Tab-separated table of C-alpha atoms in Angstrom:
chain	number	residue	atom	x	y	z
J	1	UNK	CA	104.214	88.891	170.251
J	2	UNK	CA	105.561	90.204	166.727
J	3	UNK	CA	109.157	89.295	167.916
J	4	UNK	CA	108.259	85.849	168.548
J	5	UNK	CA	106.260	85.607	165.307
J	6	UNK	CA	109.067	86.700	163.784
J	7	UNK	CA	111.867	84.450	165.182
J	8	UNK	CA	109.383	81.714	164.609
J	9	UNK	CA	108.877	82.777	160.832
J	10	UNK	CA	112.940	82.953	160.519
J	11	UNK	CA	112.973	79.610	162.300
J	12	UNK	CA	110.784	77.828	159.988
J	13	UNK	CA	112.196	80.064	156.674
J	14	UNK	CA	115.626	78.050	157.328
J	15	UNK	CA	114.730	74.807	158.298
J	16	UNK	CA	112.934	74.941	154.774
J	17	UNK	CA	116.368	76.003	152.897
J	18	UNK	CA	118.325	72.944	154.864
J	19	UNK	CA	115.771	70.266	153.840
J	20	UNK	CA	116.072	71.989	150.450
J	21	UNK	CA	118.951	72.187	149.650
J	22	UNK	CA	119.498	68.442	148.263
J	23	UNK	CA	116.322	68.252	146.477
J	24	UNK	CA	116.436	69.537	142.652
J	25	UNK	CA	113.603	69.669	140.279
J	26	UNK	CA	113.299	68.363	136.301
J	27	UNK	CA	110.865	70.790	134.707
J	28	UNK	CA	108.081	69.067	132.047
J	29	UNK	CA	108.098	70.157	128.810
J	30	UNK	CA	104.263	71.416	127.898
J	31	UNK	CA	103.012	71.529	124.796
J	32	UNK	CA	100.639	74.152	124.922
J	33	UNK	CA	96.960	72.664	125.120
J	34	UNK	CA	97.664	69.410	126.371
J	35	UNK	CA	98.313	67.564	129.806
J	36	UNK	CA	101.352	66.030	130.700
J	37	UNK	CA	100.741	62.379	131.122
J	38	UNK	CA	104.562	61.409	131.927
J	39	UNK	CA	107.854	63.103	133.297
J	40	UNK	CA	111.702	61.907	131.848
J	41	UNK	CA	114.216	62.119	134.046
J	42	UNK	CA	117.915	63.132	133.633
J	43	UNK	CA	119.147	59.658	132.119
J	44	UNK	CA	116.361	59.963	129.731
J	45	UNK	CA	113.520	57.371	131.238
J	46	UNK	CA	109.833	58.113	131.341
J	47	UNK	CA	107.927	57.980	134.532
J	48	UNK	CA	104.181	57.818	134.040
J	49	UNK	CA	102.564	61.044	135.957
J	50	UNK	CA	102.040	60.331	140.044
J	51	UNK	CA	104.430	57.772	140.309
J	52	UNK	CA	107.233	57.480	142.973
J	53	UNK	CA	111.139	55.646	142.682
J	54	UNK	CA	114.039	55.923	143.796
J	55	UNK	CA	117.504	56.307	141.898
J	56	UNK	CA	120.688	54.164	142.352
J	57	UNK	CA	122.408	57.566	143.904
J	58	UNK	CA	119.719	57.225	146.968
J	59	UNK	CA	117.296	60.025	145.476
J	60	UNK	CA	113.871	59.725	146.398
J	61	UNK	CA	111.458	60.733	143.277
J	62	UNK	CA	108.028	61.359	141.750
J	63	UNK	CA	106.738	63.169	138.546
J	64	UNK	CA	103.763	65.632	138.970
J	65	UNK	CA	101.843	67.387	136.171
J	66	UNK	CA	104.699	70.098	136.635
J	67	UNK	CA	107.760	67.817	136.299
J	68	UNK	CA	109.657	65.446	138.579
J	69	UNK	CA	110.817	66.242	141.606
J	70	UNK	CA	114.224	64.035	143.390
J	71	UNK	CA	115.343	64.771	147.089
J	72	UNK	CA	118.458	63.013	148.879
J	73	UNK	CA	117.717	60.224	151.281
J	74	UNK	CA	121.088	59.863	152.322
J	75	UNK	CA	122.293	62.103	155.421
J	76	UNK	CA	125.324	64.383	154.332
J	77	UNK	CA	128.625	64.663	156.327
J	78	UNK	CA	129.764	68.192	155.999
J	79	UNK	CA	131.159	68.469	159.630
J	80	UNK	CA	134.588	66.865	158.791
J	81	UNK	CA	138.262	67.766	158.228
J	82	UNK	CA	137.935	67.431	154.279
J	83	UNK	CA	141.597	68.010	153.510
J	84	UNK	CA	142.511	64.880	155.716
J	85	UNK	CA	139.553	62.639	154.824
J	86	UNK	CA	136.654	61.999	152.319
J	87	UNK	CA	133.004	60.793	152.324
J	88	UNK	CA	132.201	57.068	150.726
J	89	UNK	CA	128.560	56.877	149.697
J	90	UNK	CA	126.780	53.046	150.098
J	91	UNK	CA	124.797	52.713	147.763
J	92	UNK	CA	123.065	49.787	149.184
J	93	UNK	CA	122.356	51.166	152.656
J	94	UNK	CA	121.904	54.720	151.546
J	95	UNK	CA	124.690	56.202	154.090
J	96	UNK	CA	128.511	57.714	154.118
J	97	UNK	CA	131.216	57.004	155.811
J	98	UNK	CA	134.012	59.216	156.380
J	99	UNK	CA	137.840	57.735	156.259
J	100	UNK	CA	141.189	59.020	156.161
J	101	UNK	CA	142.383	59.200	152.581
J	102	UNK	CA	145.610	57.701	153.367
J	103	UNK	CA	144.118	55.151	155.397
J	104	UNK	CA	140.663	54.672	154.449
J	105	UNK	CA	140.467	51.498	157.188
J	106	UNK	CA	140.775	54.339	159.640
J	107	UNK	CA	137.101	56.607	160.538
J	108	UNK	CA	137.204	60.263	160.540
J	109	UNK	CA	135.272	62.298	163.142
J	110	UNK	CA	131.924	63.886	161.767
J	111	UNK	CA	130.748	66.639	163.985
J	112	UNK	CA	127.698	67.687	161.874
J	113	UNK	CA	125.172	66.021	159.280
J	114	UNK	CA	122.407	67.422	156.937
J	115	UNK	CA	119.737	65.846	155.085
């Protein structure tokens, strides 16, 4: 029973890091004694505190009292010869293609894609 408590517990501990690891967080500056009422993100503009956007780089975000908070919506080749080819974001559909960078009319083969 421990051993499967365990593999389950390692199980969970790295599907946690994946769907971490393209989220980043914008600490609020306090002012000790009062509440924060609004978050600024990294191009400067203020969100008012429990609101949600998204950013022209498909981030999903939303300030808390604690600061804002912006996770990736776009799924991430990282399977892919990266010598031969390169990843093209859309920033319209929120999604990459990968081409040849000699030939970008020409797809590369993505074996493996994170979030």
């Amino acid at each position: 029973m421990n051993a499967l408590v365990g593999s389950l517990v390692m199980v969970f501990a790295t599907f946690v890091t994946l769907c971490n690891a393209q989220c980043y967080v914008i600490l609020t500056e306090k002012i000790p004694g009062e509440s924060a009422t609004e978050c600024k993100d990294i191009n400067g503009v203020t969100h008012q505190l429990n609101s949600e956007w998204k950013t022209e780089n498909c981030e999903a975000c939303s300030c808390g009292e604690d600061g804002i908070q912006c996770c990736n919506t776009a799924r991430i080749p990282v399977g892919y010869n990266t010598i031969k080819c390169k990843r093209i974001l859309n920033k319209e559909t929120c999604s990459y293609t990968v081409v040849e960078r000699e030939n970008p009319e020409k797809s590369c083969f993505v074996n493996m894609w994170i979030m």
